[in-house]
Amino acid sequence: MRPYVLSVTLFLLGLASTPATAAALAPSKPSQLVTVAALGSCTALGLTTDLFNTLVKGDGTTAPFSIPAGQVLVITDLTVFAPGKTAGGTVQVEVVVGTATSHFSIVTANVTANASGGVGFTATFPTGIVVKSGASICPVAFDGTSNVAAGGSLHGFLTKDK
């Protein structure tokens, strides 16, 4: 009976510490929340696609966006879309983050193109994906032979880089 009680106790202690960990990656004020659209050109990473570089404000207006020095962007969800693929074909959708010298994919998914050749992908990240200042964030759609400019939007918040 004792091993069972110990296991339950450890499990409950683990649950008790979860909110404190999650709270560390939550915005402390509404002004930290951001919505960013991919409307630029991802030339910094050498890709022929869009760049998440346009802040969409609460009133619907837009402004240029980059992650301020000394801060990080915590991405909580994103959407990627692309037209011009073969209907019914498999398209690899990904979001690439980094600089010209070092970049990597933070999310990759295989998506089937709809009847008009469009693809869409949405992901939510409960613990967030942290992106440092100076990095480019670019959506990509590749069908095995070529990539077309992918667009999208992301939501998240800015916080101090610790």
Tab-separated table of C-alpha atoms in Angstrom:
chain	number	residue	atom	x	y	z
A	1	MET	CA	0.000	0.000	0.000
A	2	ARG	CA	2.839	2.433	0.750
A	3	PRO	CA	4.280	2.466	-2.819
A	4	TYR	CA	0.814	3.394	-4.117
A	5	VAL	CA	0.479	6.291	-1.618
A	6	LEU	CA	3.974	7.520	-2.488
A	7	SER	CA	3.160	7.430	-6.221
A	8	VAL	CA	-0.077	9.350	-5.747
A	9	THR	CA	1.678	11.898	-3.516
A	10	LEU	CA	4.465	12.457	-6.052
A	11	PHE	CA	1.903	12.784	-8.838
A	12	LEU	CA	-0.082	15.384	-6.873
A	13	LEU	CA	3.090	17.306	-6.011
A	14	GLY	CA	3.937	17.369	-9.726
A	15	LEU	CA	0.530	18.802	-10.540
A	16	ALA	CA	0.915	21.428	-7.856
A	17	SER	CA	4.134	22.710	-9.416
A	18	THR	CA	2.728	22.865	-12.952
A	19	PRO	CA	0.848	26.197	-12.585
A	20	ALA	CA	3.952	27.935	-11.251
A	21	THR	CA	5.952	26.746	-14.263
A	22	ALA	CA	3.229	27.720	-16.729
A	23	ALA	CA	2.806	31.119	-15.072
A	24	ALA	CA	6.444	31.923	-15.780
A	25	LEU	CA	5.616	31.951	-19.502
A	26	ALA	CA	2.435	34.009	-19.322
A	27	PRO	CA	2.148	37.708	-20.116
A	28	SER	CA	1.969	39.937	-17.059
A	29	LYS	CA	-0.031	42.668	-18.816
A	30	PRO	CA	-2.266	42.884	-21.905
A	31	SER	CA	0.128	45.206	-23.734
A	32	GLN	CA	2.568	42.288	-24.084
A	33	LEU	CA	0.145	40.370	-26.327
A	34	VAL	CA	0.884	40.488	-30.061
A	35	THR	CA	-0.653	39.307	-33.315
A	36	VAL	CA	1.843	39.193	-36.168
A	37	ALA	CA	1.084	38.638	-39.869
A	38	ALA	CA	3.481	37.223	-42.451
A	39	LEU	CA	3.557	39.979	-45.074
A	40	GLY	CA	7.280	40.582	-45.591
A	41	SER	CA	9.913	38.713	-47.577
A	42	CYS	CA	12.087	36.087	-45.876
A	43	THR	CA	15.310	37.035	-47.659
A	44	ALA	CA	17.334	36.915	-44.402
A	45	LEU	CA	16.980	33.118	-44.349
A	46	GLY	CA	17.426	32.744	-48.106
A	47	LEU	CA	13.857	31.503	-48.552
A	48	THR	CA	11.289	32.442	-51.195
A	49	THR	CA	8.414	32.918	-48.776
A	50	ASP	CA	6.850	35.473	-46.464
A	51	LEU	CA	8.221	36.811	-43.175
A	52	PHE	CA	6.281	37.375	-39.944
A	53	ASN	CA	7.015	41.112	-39.762
A	54	THR	CA	3.729	43.001	-39.446
A	55	LEU	CA	2.123	43.785	-36.092
A	56	VAL	CA	-1.675	43.772	-36.258
A	57	LYS	CA	-2.963	46.192	-33.628
A	58	GLY	CA	-6.236	45.895	-31.723
A	59	ASP	CA	-7.817	48.643	-33.827
A	60	GLY	CA	-7.003	46.833	-37.082
A	61	THR	CA	-4.106	49.054	-38.095
A	62	THR	CA	-0.656	47.584	-38.737
A	63	ALA	CA	2.927	48.488	-37.945
A	64	PRO	CA	6.345	46.967	-38.659
A	65	PHE	CA	7.281	44.216	-36.193
A	66	SER	CA	10.531	42.759	-34.952
A	67	ILE	CA	11.388	41.305	-31.564
A	68	PRO	CA	12.905	44.133	-29.505
A	69	ALA	CA	16.447	43.765	-28.164
A	70	GLY	CA	16.452	42.271	-24.668
A	71	GLN	CA	13.095	40.573	-25.203
A	72	VAL	CA	11.782	37.280	-26.562
A	73	LEU	CA	8.593	36.434	-28.405
A	74	VAL	CA	6.668	33.502	-26.947
A	75	ILE	CA	4.527	32.032	-29.736
A	76	THR	CA	1.299	30.510	-28.397
A	77	ASP	CA	-0.397	29.644	-31.688
A	78	LEU	CA	0.043	30.100	-35.412
A	79	THR	CA	-1.620	29.574	-38.766
A	80	VAL	CA	0.148	28.938	-42.077
A	81	PHE	CA	-1.515	28.904	-45.498
A	82	ALA	CA	-0.363	28.649	-49.109
A	83	PRO	CA	-2.067	28.553	-52.522
A	84	GLY	CA	-0.909	27.091	-55.812
A	85	LYS	CA	-0.332	23.445	-54.951
A	86	THR	CA	-1.712	20.356	-56.697
A	87	ALA	CA	-5.204	19.471	-55.458
A	88	GLY	CA	-5.022	16.392	-53.234
A	89	GLY	CA	-1.234	16.522	-53.079
A	90	THR	CA	0.769	16.329	-49.867
A	91	VAL	CA	2.468	19.550	-48.853
A	92	GLN	CA	5.029	19.912	-46.087
A	93	VAL	CA	4.212	23.037	-44.097
A	94	GLU	CA	6.740	24.358	-41.622
A	95	VAL	CA	7.775	27.465	-39.751
A	96	VAL	CA	11.482	28.254	-39.877
A	97	VAL	CA	13.191	30.460	-37.275
A	98	GLY	CA	16.710	31.830	-37.146
A	99	THR	CA	19.318	33.890	-38.927
A	100	ALA	CA	21.147	33.572	-42.248
A	101	THR	CA	23.843	31.457	-40.578
A	102	SER	CA	21.667	29.249	-38.373
A	103	HIS	CA	17.996	28.379	-38.771
A	104	PHE	CA	15.715	25.475	-37.941
A	105	SER	CA	12.087	24.402	-38.135
A	106	ILE	CA	9.980	24.926	-35.006
A	107	VAL	CA	6.989	23.024	-36.407
A	108	THR	CA	6.514	20.741	-39.421
A	109	ALA	CA	3.358	19.028	-40.680
A	110	ASN	CA	2.244	17.201	-43.809
A	111	VAL	CA	-1.028	18.662	-45.101
A	112	THR	CA	-3.235	17.601	-48.017
A	113	ALA	CA	-4.040	20.380	-50.486
A	114	ASN	CA	-7.747	21.122	-50.920
A	115	ALA	CA	-9.657	20.971	-54.220
A	116	SER	CA	-8.355	24.380	-55.298
A	117	GLY	CA	-4.736	23.564	-54.343
A	118	GLY	CA	-4.674	25.531	-51.105
A	119	VAL	CA	-3.233	24.297	-47.817
A	120	GLY	CA	-3.737	25.473	-44.282
A	121	PHE	CA	-2.236	24.456	-40.976
A	122	THR	CA	-2.931	25.633	-37.426
A	123	ALA	CA	-1.018	24.754	-34.247
A	124	THR	CA	-1.306	25.716	-30.593
A	125	PHE	CA	1.637	25.591	-28.193
A	126	PRO	CA	0.376	25.468	-24.567
A	127	THR	CA	3.850	26.074	-23.112
A	128	GLY	CA	4.866	28.474	-25.898
A	129	ILE	CA	7.808	28.522	-28.305
A	130	VAL	CA	10.436	31.108	-27.402
A	131	VAL	CA	12.093	33.106	-30.198
A	132	LYS	CA	14.955	35.493	-29.421
A	133	SER	CA	15.487	38.995	-30.729
A	134	GLY	CA	17.282	39.146	-34.078
A	135	ALA	CA	15.652	35.977	-35.433
A	136	SER	CA	13.452	35.833	-38.516
A	137	ILE	CA	10.268	33.729	-38.462
A	138	CYS	CA	9.098	32.416	-41.844
A	139	PRO	CA	6.285	30.063	-42.960
A	140	VAL	CA	7.178	27.576	-45.734
A	141	ALA	CA	5.081	25.247	-47.938
A	142	PHE	CA	6.940	22.616	-49.993
A	143	ASP	CA	5.334	19.983	-52.223
A	144	GLY	CA	8.435	17.948	-53.026
A	145	THR	CA	9.393	19.924	-56.130
A	146	SER	CA	9.072	23.577	-55.173
A	147	ASN	CA	7.984	25.927	-52.448
A	148	VAL	CA	5.589	28.798	-52.887
A	149	ALA	CA	5.251	31.838	-50.724
A	150	ALA	CA	3.352	30.801	-47.635
A	151	GLY	CA	1.595	33.319	-45.455
A	152	GLY	CA	0.135	33.210	-42.013
A	153	SER	CA	-0.376	34.779	-38.643
A	154	LEU	CA	0.834	34.080	-35.154
A	155	HIS	CA	-0.218	35.048	-31.659
A	156	GLY	CA	1.963	35.330	-28.616
A	157	PHE	CA	3.509	37.808	-26.242
A	158	LEU	CA	6.718	39.698	-25.660
A	159	THR	CA	8.623	39.312	-22.402
A	160	LYS	CA	12.113	39.981	-21.054
A	161	ASP	CA	14.875	37.661	-22.172
A	162	LYS	CA	16.164	35.966	-19.027
